[in-house]
């Protein structure tokens, strides 16, 4: 339940009370700050409270943005403010500080503005809503009220609400082929009481059905899979638009939105591989390669962004050039399409699935994603080398968490601490060698399933520990986590492929999918400001170097068929471990209400 307190001179015939009740508020009135303070204190501590001036004139959506958005402890527009439980104490203090009596009219005439300024000074997490073309004002005279009403009538707030429901920065395909109608689907869902979580779940189920259709291996199945994948993407856009349209942000929604996109895409890869196998074509290596490449691409994005999230003196001529290019319309769309964001990628997959074969789908996907990865990584390396930036301890901690180092790397890092210089290129060089030495060996060695490979993997772990021995504050230290991911994932892929027995690659696909989920989960926890998963979970999963050692030991100690069984068991055990902990966290009160409004994935 939420309570709105109207405090100020009453206005006859105002629709304000009706608007507040439409937004779900229980409306009460107070004649002065003292009465307002009493009403605020009477509202239970766990409820939201709003303070609104009866002379408020503005759009209903302006009130909605100020009073019902769950992401901010406190929010305000001229004439209206709200405080959630986290900011209630600050609001009570603000009301208590307002003097009553002669000479205080300048503080109490527009009480909401005074309280807003006080909350801002109190650093209570106040969010001042950007109104754009919407109107929100306190009309002190009849003439002002008439002018404000005319300004309100001149702007269709429903059109604004629909427009702002669409993500401000999106890909070309999503912007021009999906959003023009998916926003209306979002409104249709809102008017029928559907929640974003329900739409997200429907999108997942649709993608899983698409994967099942692809797994049939028939032309009709592939055509149906393509159409269903596109419809799943429409729903995927709709859930975020519904959340923005109706301001239904939630911790559960954050978790679902953050993880289901990858689950849908990788399940679809598996469906294509199963369908190809029914037709006599084994493309599991291509499917796993596509998943590895996609995940490594995302890790590059995440690591670079975290390294520079709060860097100081963060300037670069390359970044300046990029900013200039963003001012030219067509270059913006070309650059967004080059990176093959989710809209373009899923459209390509859907069309190729319907018209060609799974092998061609994966070839196109691998080529497109490889080019996109080269483009984005090269640009970020160039920016890092040319910018003068001082990375913070927080950024170094985030990169260390993304590195996912286990007990062995931690032990080695403690032994190597104090050697080398923070800010040099030593860390990325060590990380690169850690991945490259092992990969070159398992690719070119005639029999990689040997104890010698285990020894090489141990040497790789030594290099990995040396890479994280110092705080990751160097210009290119954000490359450390991507190098670790590539080394781990591709090692599993190559060992499974060279086992050359049925089932090895599907088992490896499941293992990499479980580990990748753990890494995505780590990213979104860090983005939400709650830190990485608990250390016990990282140690229990072995860290990247521990998992590689386990896989190489299994390959050396077991027959190819036994290796396949062991990979399957390891995949199941890791999946259960990381999923249970992830679900526990994201449904708990610790979880942040994070919604991705940045680059399309």
Tab-separated table of N, CA and C in Angstrom, residues 111-252:
chain	number	residue	atom	x	y	z
A	111	UNK	N	5.803	23.452	-0.238
A	111	UNK	CA	6.490	22.559	0.689
A	111	UNK	C	7.237	21.440	-0.037
A	112	UNK	N	6.665	20.933	-1.119
A	112	UNK	CA	7.307	19.824	-1.835
A	112	UNK	C	8.674	20.221	-2.373
A	113	UNK	N	8.813	21.453	-2.874
A	113	UNK	CA	10.118	21.888	-3.377
A	113	UNK	C	11.128	22.005	-2.255
A	114	UNK	N	10.704	22.492	-1.113
A	114	UNK	CA	11.601	22.602	0.037
A	114	UNK	C	12.075	21.227	0.488
A	115	UNK	N	11.145	20.272	0.546
A	115	UNK	CA	11.508	18.913	0.950
A	115	UNK	C	12.439	18.267	-0.084
A	116	UNK	N	12.185	18.532	-1.359
A	116	UNK	CA	13.033	17.981	-2.406
A	116	UNK	C	14.468	18.467	-2.258
A	117	UNK	N	14.639	19.770	-2.038
A	117	UNK	CA	15.982	20.320	-1.852
A	117	UNK	C	16.647	19.721	-0.621
A	118	UNK	N	15.889	19.517	0.435
A	118	UNK	CA	16.445	18.949	1.658
A	118	UNK	C	16.892	17.505	1.443
A	119	UNK	N	16.075	16.709	0.734
A	119	UNK	CA	16.460	15.326	0.442
A	119	UNK	C	17.707	15.280	-0.434
A	120	UNK	N	17.792	16.225	-1.357
A	120	UNK	CA	18.961	16.275	-2.231
A	120	UNK	C	20.221	16.544	-1.408
A	121	UNK	N	20.148	17.490	-0.484
A	121	UNK	CA	21.304	17.795	0.366
A	121	UNK	C	21.645	16.648	1.299
A	122	UNK	N	20.622	15.893	1.684
A	122	UNK	CA	20.810	14.781	2.624
A	122	UNK	C	21.375	13.541	1.940
A	123	UNK	N	21.586	13.616	0.628
A	123	UNK	CA	22.102	12.483	-0.154
A	123	UNK	C	21.287	11.225	0.112
A	124	UNK	N	19.972	11.360	-0.049
A	124	UNK	CA	19.059	10.243	0.202
A	124	UNK	C	18.788	9.423	-1.054
A	125	UNK	N	19.593	9.620	-2.084
A	125	UNK	CA	19.375	8.886	-3.332
A	125	UNK	C	18.245	9.466	-4.149
A	126	UNK	N	18.048	10.784	-4.054
A	126	UNK	CA	16.940	11.426	-4.762
A	126	UNK	C	17.178	11.407	-6.264
A	127	UNK	N	16.143	11.027	-6.997
A	127	UNK	CA	16.174	11.038	-8.464
A	127	UNK	C	15.239	12.127	-8.960
A	128	UNK	N	15.805	13.092	-9.689
A	128	UNK	CA	14.976	14.139	-10.300
A	128	UNK	C	14.583	13.668	-11.696
A	129	UNK	N	13.316	13.470	-11.894
A	129	UNK	CA	12.807	12.903	-13.148
A	129	UNK	C	13.038	13.876	-14.302
A	130	UNK	N	13.593	13.365	-15.390
A	130	UNK	CA	13.715	14.173	-16.601
A	130	UNK	C	12.379	14.136	-17.341
A	131	UNK	N	11.728	15.269	-17.419
A	131	UNK	CA	10.361	15.312	-17.941
A	131	UNK	C	10.300	15.373	-19.454
A	132	UNK	N	11.323	15.925	-20.101
A	132	UNK	CA	11.239	16.080	-21.550
A	132	UNK	C	10.072	16.987	-21.913
A	133	UNK	N	9.163	16.474	-22.731
A	133	UNK	CA	8.014	17.279	-23.156
A	133	UNK	C	6.849	17.208	-22.176
A	134	UNK	N	6.958	16.380	-21.141
A	134	UNK	CA	5.891	16.286	-20.149
A	134	UNK	C	5.857	17.533	-19.266
A	135	UNK	N	4.704	17.797	-18.685
A	135	UNK	CA	4.500	18.982	-17.859
A	135	UNK	C	4.292	18.558	-16.406
A	136	UNK	N	4.981	19.255	-15.487
A	136	UNK	CA	4.757	19.097	-14.048
A	136	UNK	C	5.128	20.408	-13.399
A	137	UNK	N	4.152	21.077	-12.802
A	137	UNK	CA	4.407	22.388	-12.218
A	137	UNK	C	3.414	22.649	-11.098
A	138	UNK	N	3.727	23.637	-10.271
A	138	UNK	CA	2.814	24.106	-9.233
A	138	UNK	C	2.258	25.458	-9.687
A	139	UNK	N	0.967	25.485	-9.945
A	139	UNK	CA	0.319	26.716	-10.423
A	139	UNK	C	-0.173	27.517	-9.226
A	140	UNK	N	0.446	28.671	-8.999
A	140	UNK	CA	0.126	29.469	-7.817
A	140	UNK	C	-1.028	30.437	-8.033
A	141	UNK	N	-1.338	30.726	-9.296
A	141	UNK	CA	-2.437	31.660	-9.608
A	141	UNK	C	-3.357	31.025	-10.640
A	142	UNK	N	-4.584	31.513	-10.755
A	142	UNK	CA	-5.491	30.987	-11.786
A	142	UNK	C	-4.904	31.104	-13.191
A	143	UNK	N	-4.197	32.197	-13.462
A	143	UNK	CA	-3.609	32.363	-14.796
A	143	UNK	C	-2.549	31.308	-15.056
A	144	UNK	N	-1.717	31.049	-14.049
A	144	UNK	CA	-0.704	30.002	-14.194
A	144	UNK	C	-1.353	28.630	-14.389
A	145	UNK	N	-2.448	28.410	-13.657
A	145	UNK	CA	-3.146	27.123	-13.792
A	145	UNK	C	-3.696	26.950	-15.208
A	146	UNK	N	-4.254	28.000	-15.754
A	146	UNK	CA	-4.809	27.917	-17.106
A	146	UNK	C	-3.703	27.674	-18.130
A	147	UNK	N	-2.572	28.373	-17.976
A	147	UNK	CA	-1.442	28.168	-18.894
A	147	UNK	C	-0.914	26.737	-18.787
A	148	UNK	N	-0.833	26.232	-17.558
A	148	UNK	CA	-0.323	24.870	-17.362
A	148	UNK	C	-1.259	23.843	-17.977
A	149	UNK	N	-2.559	24.057	-17.827
A	149	UNK	CA	-3.526	23.122	-18.421
A	149	UNK	C	-3.418	23.118	-19.940
A	150	UNK	N	-3.191	24.288	-20.524
A	150	UNK	CA	-3.016	24.349	-21.977
A	150	UNK	C	-1.747	23.610	-22.403
A	151	UNK	N	-0.686	23.737	-21.601
A	151	UNK	CA	0.556	23.025	-21.913
A	151	UNK	C	0.365	21.522	-21.799
A	152	UNK	N	-0.427	21.110	-20.824
A	152	UNK	CA	-0.724	19.677	-20.670
A	152	UNK	C	-1.512	19.164	-21.876
A	153	UNK	N	-2.511	19.925	-22.281
A	153	UNK	CA	-3.350	19.499	-23.410
A	153	UNK	C	-2.565	19.440	-24.714
A	154	UNK	N	-1.483	20.201	-24.811
A	154	UNK	CA	-0.708	20.246	-26.063
A	154	UNK	C	0.186	19.021	-26.251
A	155	UNK	N	0.370	18.235	-25.207
A	155	UNK	CA	1.264	17.073	-25.283
A	155	UNK	C	0.487	15.809	-24.920
A	156	UNK	N	0.546	14.820	-25.789
A	156	UNK	CA	-0.108	13.531	-25.546
A	156	UNK	C	0.825	12.677	-24.696
A	157	UNK	N	0.527	12.580	-23.399
A	157	UNK	CA	1.454	11.851	-22.528
A	157	UNK	C	1.448	10.356	-22.795
A	158	UNK	N	0.360	9.830	-23.357
A	158	UNK	CA	0.342	8.406	-23.710
A	158	UNK	C	1.321	8.136	-24.847
A	159	UNK	N	1.401	9.057	-25.811
A	159	UNK	CA	2.375	8.904	-26.893
A	159	UNK	C	3.794	8.978	-26.351
A	160	UNK	N	4.019	9.879	-25.387
A	160	UNK	CA	5.339	9.970	-24.758
A	160	UNK	C	5.651	8.693	-24.000
A	161	UNK	N	4.667	8.183	-23.297
A	161	UNK	CA	4.851	6.954	-22.523
A	161	UNK	C	5.209	5.785	-23.432
A	162	UNK	N	4.537	5.694	-24.571
A	162	UNK	CA	4.848	4.625	-25.532
A	162	UNK	C	6.244	4.797	-26.117
A	163	UNK	N	6.579	6.029	-26.455
A	163	UNK	CA	7.887	6.269	-27.064
A	163	UNK	C	9.023	5.955	-26.095
A	164	UNK	N	8.879	6.374	-24.850
A	164	UNK	CA	9.944	6.152	-23.870
A	164	UNK	C	9.971	4.724	-23.348
A	165	UNK	N	8.969	3.916	-23.709
A	165	UNK	CA	9.013	2.501	-23.343
A	165	UNK	C	10.072	1.761	-24.137
A	166	UNK	N	10.472	2.335	-25.272
A	166	UNK	CA	11.478	1.707	-26.134
A	166	UNK	C	12.864	2.086	-25.628
A	167	UNK	N	13.766	1.118	-25.588
A	167	UNK	CA	15.129	1.363	-25.137
A	167	UNK	C	15.754	2.481	-25.960
A	168	UNK	N	16.414	3.404	-25.284
A	168	UNK	CA	16.937	4.592	-25.956
A	168	UNK	C	18.057	4.274	-26.937
A	169	UNK	N	18.785	3.196	-26.709
A	169	UNK	CA	19.907	2.843	-27.582
A	169	UNK	C	19.757	1.388	-27.974
A	170	UNK	N	19.457	1.122	-29.219
A	170	UNK	CA	19.221	-0.246	-29.652
A	170	UNK	C	19.764	-0.449	-31.055
A	171	UNK	N	19.718	-1.701	-31.521
A	171	UNK	CA	20.221	-2.017	-32.841
A	171	UNK	C	19.269	-1.579	-33.949
A	172	UNK	N	19.759	-1.593	-35.177
A	172	UNK	CA	18.977	-1.137	-36.321
A	172	UNK	C	17.745	-2.012	-36.532
A	173	UNK	N	17.928	-3.326	-36.517
A	173	UNK	CA	16.810	-4.240	-36.753
A	173	UNK	C	15.747	-4.080	-35.674
A	174	UNK	N	16.193	-4.007	-34.415
A	174	UNK	CA	15.241	-3.856	-33.318
A	174	UNK	C	14.486	-2.531	-33.424
A	175	UNK	N	15.221	-1.461	-33.741
A	175	UNK	CA	14.618	-0.128	-33.783
A	175	UNK	C	13.575	-0.007	-34.877
A	176	UNK	N	13.869	-0.563	-36.059
A	176	UNK	CA	12.996	-0.329	-37.210
A	176	UNK	C	12.104	-1.518	-37.582
A	177	UNK	N	12.440	-2.716	-37.127
A	177	UNK	CA	11.638	-3.883	-37.509
A	177	UNK	C	10.827	-4.466	-36.363
A	178	UNK	N	11.157	-4.118	-35.117
A	178	UNK	CA	10.464	-4.707	-33.961
A	178	UNK	C	9.751	-3.651	-33.124
A	179	UNK	N	10.484	-2.656	-32.668
A	179	UNK	CA	9.919	-1.685	-31.723
A	179	UNK	C	8.708	-0.913	-32.236
A	180	UNK	N	8.590	-0.630	-33.557
A	180	UNK	CA	7.406	0.112	-34.002
A	180	UNK	C	6.084	-0.544	-33.637
A	181	UNK	N	6.062	-1.876	-33.455
A	181	UNK	CA	4.809	-2.523	-33.062
A	181	UNK	C	4.901	-3.231	-31.708
A	182	UNK	N	6.098	-3.613	-31.273
A	182	UNK	CA	6.195	-4.315	-29.993
A	182	UNK	C	5.789	-3.412	-28.828
A	183	UNK	N	5.948	-2.087	-28.979
A	183	UNK	CA	5.528	-1.179	-27.903
A	183	UNK	C	4.014	-1.246	-27.691
A	184	UNK	N	3.279	-1.456	-28.782
A	184	UNK	CA	1.821	-1.573	-28.655
A	184	UNK	C	1.448	-2.918	-28.025
A	185	UNK	N	2.250	-3.946	-28.320
A	185	UNK	CA	2.047	-5.232	-27.652
A	185	UNK	C	2.315	-5.084	-26.156
A	186	UNK	N	3.328	-4.283	-25.805
A	186	UNK	CA	3.625	-4.036	-24.388
A	186	UNK	C	2.439	-3.346	-23.710
A	187	UNK	N	1.848	-2.365	-24.384
A	187	UNK	CA	0.689	-1.679	-23.801
A	187	UNK	C	-0.487	-2.637	-23.663
A	188	UNK	N	-0.696	-3.482	-24.669
A	188	UNK	CA	-1.764	-4.477	-24.606
A	188	UNK	C	-1.577	-5.382	-23.389
A	189	UNK	N	-0.332	-5.788	-23.145
A	189	UNK	CA	-0.046	-6.641	-21.977
A	189	UNK	C	-0.316	-5.885	-20.677
A	190	UNK	N	0.091	-4.609	-20.635
A	190	UNK	CA	-0.096	-3.824	-19.411
A	190	UNK	C	-1.577	-3.678	-19.082
A	191	UNK	N	-2.398	-3.441	-20.101
A	191	UNK	CA	-3.828	-3.241	-19.865
A	191	UNK	C	-4.544	-4.517	-19.440
A	192	UNK	N	-3.906	-5.644	-19.646
A	192	UNK	CA	-4.495	-6.923	-19.231
A	192	UNK	C	-3.830	-7.493	-17.987
A	193	UNK	N	-3.013	-6.671	-17.358
A	193	UNK	CA	-2.430	-7.070	-16.081
A	193	UNK	C	-1.272	-8.029	-16.174
A	194	UNK	N	-0.731	-8.227	-17.368
A	194	UNK	CA	0.424	-9.114	-17.505
A	194	UNK	C	1.680	-8.413	-16.995
A	195	UNK	N	2.593	-9.176	-16.450
A	195	UNK	CA	3.827	-8.614	-15.906
A	195	UNK	C	4.993	-8.876	-16.860
A	196	UNK	N	6.050	-8.079	-16.758
A	196	UNK	CA	7.232	-8.336	-17.589
A	196	UNK	C	7.801	-9.733	-17.383
A	197	UNK	N	7.754	-10.242	-16.149
A	197	UNK	CA	8.290	-11.583	-15.897
A	197	UNK	C	7.512	-12.646	-16.657
A	198	UNK	N	6.205	-12.458	-16.756
A	198	UNK	CA	5.401	-13.421	-17.508
A	198	UNK	C	5.745	-13.377	-18.996
A	199	UNK	N	5.967	-12.172	-19.525
A	199	UNK	CA	6.338	-12.048	-20.934
A	199	UNK	C	7.727	-12.625	-21.168
A	200	UNK	N	8.656	-12.381	-20.233
A	200	UNK	CA	10.003	-12.945	-20.341
A	200	UNK	C	9.949	-14.464	-20.359
A	201	UNK	N	9.128	-15.039	-19.484
A	201	UNK	CA	8.990	-16.491	-19.446
A	201	UNK	C	8.378	-17.010	-20.746
A	202	UNK	N	7.395	-16.284	-21.285
A	202	UNK	CA	6.794	-16.680	-22.563
A	202	UNK	C	7.838	-16.641	-23.680
A	203	UNK	N	8.720	-15.646	-23.632
A	203	UNK	CA	9.784	-15.561	-24.635
A	203	UNK	C	10.721	-16.763	-24.534
A	204	UNK	N	11.066	-17.147	-23.306
A	204	UNK	CA	11.925	-18.320	-23.119
A	204	UNK	C	11.250	-19.579	-23.640
A	205	UNK	N	9.985	-19.766	-23.275
A	205	UNK	CA	9.273	-20.975	-23.716
A	205	UNK	C	9.169	-21.015	-25.241
A	206	UNK	N	8.930	-19.859	-25.856
A	206	UNK	CA	8.847	-19.799	-27.314
A	206	UNK	C	10.179	-20.192	-27.949
A	207	UNK	N	11.277	-19.699	-27.388
A	207	UNK	CA	12.604	-20.049	-27.921
A	207	UNK	C	12.895	-21.527	-27.731
A	208	UNK	N	12.481	-22.083	-26.596
A	208	UNK	CA	12.702	-23.518	-26.373
A	208	UNK	C	11.884	-24.359	-27.348
A	209	UNK	N	10.655	-23.920	-27.645
A	209	UNK	CA	9.856	-24.623	-28.653
A	209	UNK	C	10.525	-24.498	-30.017
A	210	UNK	N	11.089	-23.315	-30.309
A	210	UNK	CA	11.819	-23.134	-31.562
A	210	UNK	C	12.999	-24.093	-31.637
A	211	UNK	N	13.720	-24.230	-30.530
A	211	UNK	CA	14.846	-25.173	-30.501
A	211	UNK	C	14.358	-26.600	-30.727
A	212	UNK	N	13.197	-26.936	-30.138
A	212	UNK	CA	12.632	-28.270	-30.357
A	212	UNK	C	12.256	-28.500	-31.815
A	213	UNK	N	11.700	-27.460	-32.457
A	213	UNK	CA	11.372	-27.579	-33.882
A	213	UNK	C	12.633	-27.781	-34.714
A	214	UNK	N	13.681	-27.035	-34.388
A	214	UNK	CA	14.948	-27.194	-35.114
A	214	UNK	C	15.518	-28.596	-34.911
A	215	UNK	N	15.294	-29.160	-33.725
A	215	UNK	CA	15.844	-30.486	-33.420
A	215	UNK	C	15.183	-31.600	-34.222
A	216	UNK	N	14.032	-31.309	-34.849
A	216	UNK	CA	13.392	-32.358	-35.660
A	216	UNK	C	14.199	-32.672	-36.910
A	217	UNK	N	14.991	-31.712	-37.375
A	217	UNK	CA	15.824	-31.955	-38.548
A	217	UNK	C	15.079	-31.932	-39.860
A	218	UNK	N	13.809	-31.507	-39.854
A	218	UNK	CA	13.018	-31.463	-41.087
A	218	UNK	C	12.950	-30.020	-41.592
A	219	UNK	N	12.666	-29.862	-42.896
A	219	UNK	CA	12.567	-28.521	-43.448
A	219	UNK	C	11.423	-27.752	-42.795
A	220	UNK	N	10.290	-28.436	-42.581
A	220	UNK	CA	9.179	-27.781	-41.907
A	220	UNK	C	9.553	-27.356	-40.498
A	221	UNK	N	10.310	-28.202	-39.814
A	221	UNK	CA	10.761	-27.864	-38.466
A	221	UNK	C	11.685	-26.662	-38.460
A	222	UNK	N	12.578	-26.603	-39.452
A	222	UNK	CA	13.499	-25.462	-39.527
A	222	UNK	C	12.746	-24.160	-39.825
A	223	UNK	N	11.759	-24.223	-40.709
A	223	UNK	CA	10.977	-23.022	-41.025
A	223	UNK	C	10.220	-22.547	-39.784
A	224	UNK	N	9.581	-23.496	-39.101
A	224	UNK	CA	8.848	-23.131	-37.870
A	224	UNK	C	9.805	-22.582	-36.823
A	225	UNK	N	10.993	-23.164	-36.730
A	225	UNK	CA	11.979	-22.692	-35.752
A	225	UNK	C	12.376	-21.243	-36.029
A	226	UNK	N	12.575	-20.913	-37.304
A	226	UNK	CA	12.943	-19.539	-37.658
A	226	UNK	C	11.867	-18.548	-37.262
A	227	UNK	N	10.609	-18.866	-37.585
A	227	UNK	CA	9.513	-17.969	-37.226
A	227	UNK	C	9.372	-17.837	-35.711
A	228	UNK	N	9.484	-18.940	-34.997
A	228	UNK	CA	9.329	-18.900	-33.547
A	228	UNK	C	10.478	-18.147	-32.880
A	229	UNK	N	11.686	-18.269	-33.439
A	229	UNK	CA	12.809	-17.536	-32.869
A	229	UNK	C	12.588	-16.030	-33.004
A	230	UNK	N	12.078	-15.604	-34.151
A	230	UNK	CA	11.779	-14.186	-34.335
A	230	UNK	C	10.679	-13.734	-33.385
A	231	UNK	N	9.654	-14.560	-33.210
A	231	UNK	CA	8.582	-14.186	-32.287
A	231	UNK	C	9.095	-14.135	-30.854
A	232	UNK	N	10.013	-15.041	-30.513
A	232	UNK	CA	10.629	-15.002	-29.187
A	232	UNK	C	11.371	-13.686	-28.982
A	233	UNK	N	12.010	-13.202	-30.056
A	233	UNK	CA	12.721	-11.933	-29.939
A	233	UNK	C	11.739	-10.765	-29.789
A	234	UNK	N	10.603	-10.835	-30.474
A	234	UNK	CA	9.574	-9.801	-30.293
A	234	UNK	C	9.146	-9.753	-28.822
A	235	UNK	N	8.913	-10.913	-28.235
A	235	UNK	CA	8.540	-10.962	-26.822
A	235	UNK	C	9.679	-10.485	-25.934
A	236	UNK	N	10.908	-10.781	-26.348
A	236	UNK	CA	12.073	-10.342	-25.587
A	236	UNK	C	12.155	-8.818	-25.546
A	237	UNK	N	11.816	-8.165	-26.651
A	237	UNK	CA	11.758	-6.700	-26.657
A	237	UNK	C	10.565	-6.201	-25.856
A	238	UNK	N	9.464	-6.925	-25.943
A	238	UNK	CA	8.232	-6.495	-25.284
A	238	UNK	C	8.371	-6.482	-23.769
A	239	UNK	N	9.089	-7.449	-23.202
A	239	UNK	CA	9.154	-7.501	-21.736
A	239	UNK	C	9.830	-6.263	-21.162
A	240	UNK	N	10.926	-5.810	-21.785
A	240	UNK	CA	11.574	-4.599	-21.316
A	240	UNK	C	10.713	-3.369	-21.539
A	241	UNK	N	10.030	-3.330	-22.689
A	241	UNK	CA	9.150	-2.189	-22.973
A	241	UNK	C	7.971	-2.160	-22.014
A	242	UNK	N	7.469	-3.324	-21.660
A	242	UNK	CA	6.394	-3.394	-20.671
A	242	UNK	C	6.882	-2.906	-19.305
A	243	UNK	N	8.114	-3.291	-18.931
A	243	UNK	CA	8.665	-2.832	-17.656
A	243	UNK	C	8.803	-1.315	-17.637
A	244	UNK	N	9.259	-0.746	-18.757
A	244	UNK	CA	9.402	0.714	-18.799
A	244	UNK	C	8.047	1.407	-18.918
A	245	UNK	N	7.122	0.814	-19.653
A	245	UNK	CA	5.798	1.412	-19.827
A	245	UNK	C	5.039	1.479	-18.509
A	246	UNK	N	5.083	0.385	-17.768
A	246	UNK	CA	4.305	0.318	-16.527
A	246	UNK	C	5.158	0.471	-15.272
A	247	UNK	N	6.475	0.722	-15.460
A	247	UNK	CA	7.413	0.883	-14.344
A	247	UNK	C	7.383	-0.320	-13.412
A	248	UNK	N	7.336	-1.502	-14.003
A	248	UNK	CA	7.319	-2.735	-13.212
A	248	UNK	C	8.723	-3.336	-13.180
A	249	UNK	N	9.637	-2.656	-12.506
A	249	UNK	CA	10.986	-3.180	-12.349
A	249	UNK	C	11.037	-4.048	-11.102
A	250	UNK	N	11.802	-5.138	-11.173
A	250	UNK	CA	11.881	-6.024	-10.010
A	250	UNK	C	13.205	-6.767	-10.033
A	251	UNK	N	13.594	-7.266	-8.868
A	251	UNK	CA	14.827	-8.045	-8.785
A	251	UNK	C	14.710	-9.341	-9.573
A	252	UNK	N	13.573	-9.998	-9.475
A	252	UNK	CA	13.372	-11.219	-10.252
A	252	UNK	C	13.418	-10.916	-11.745
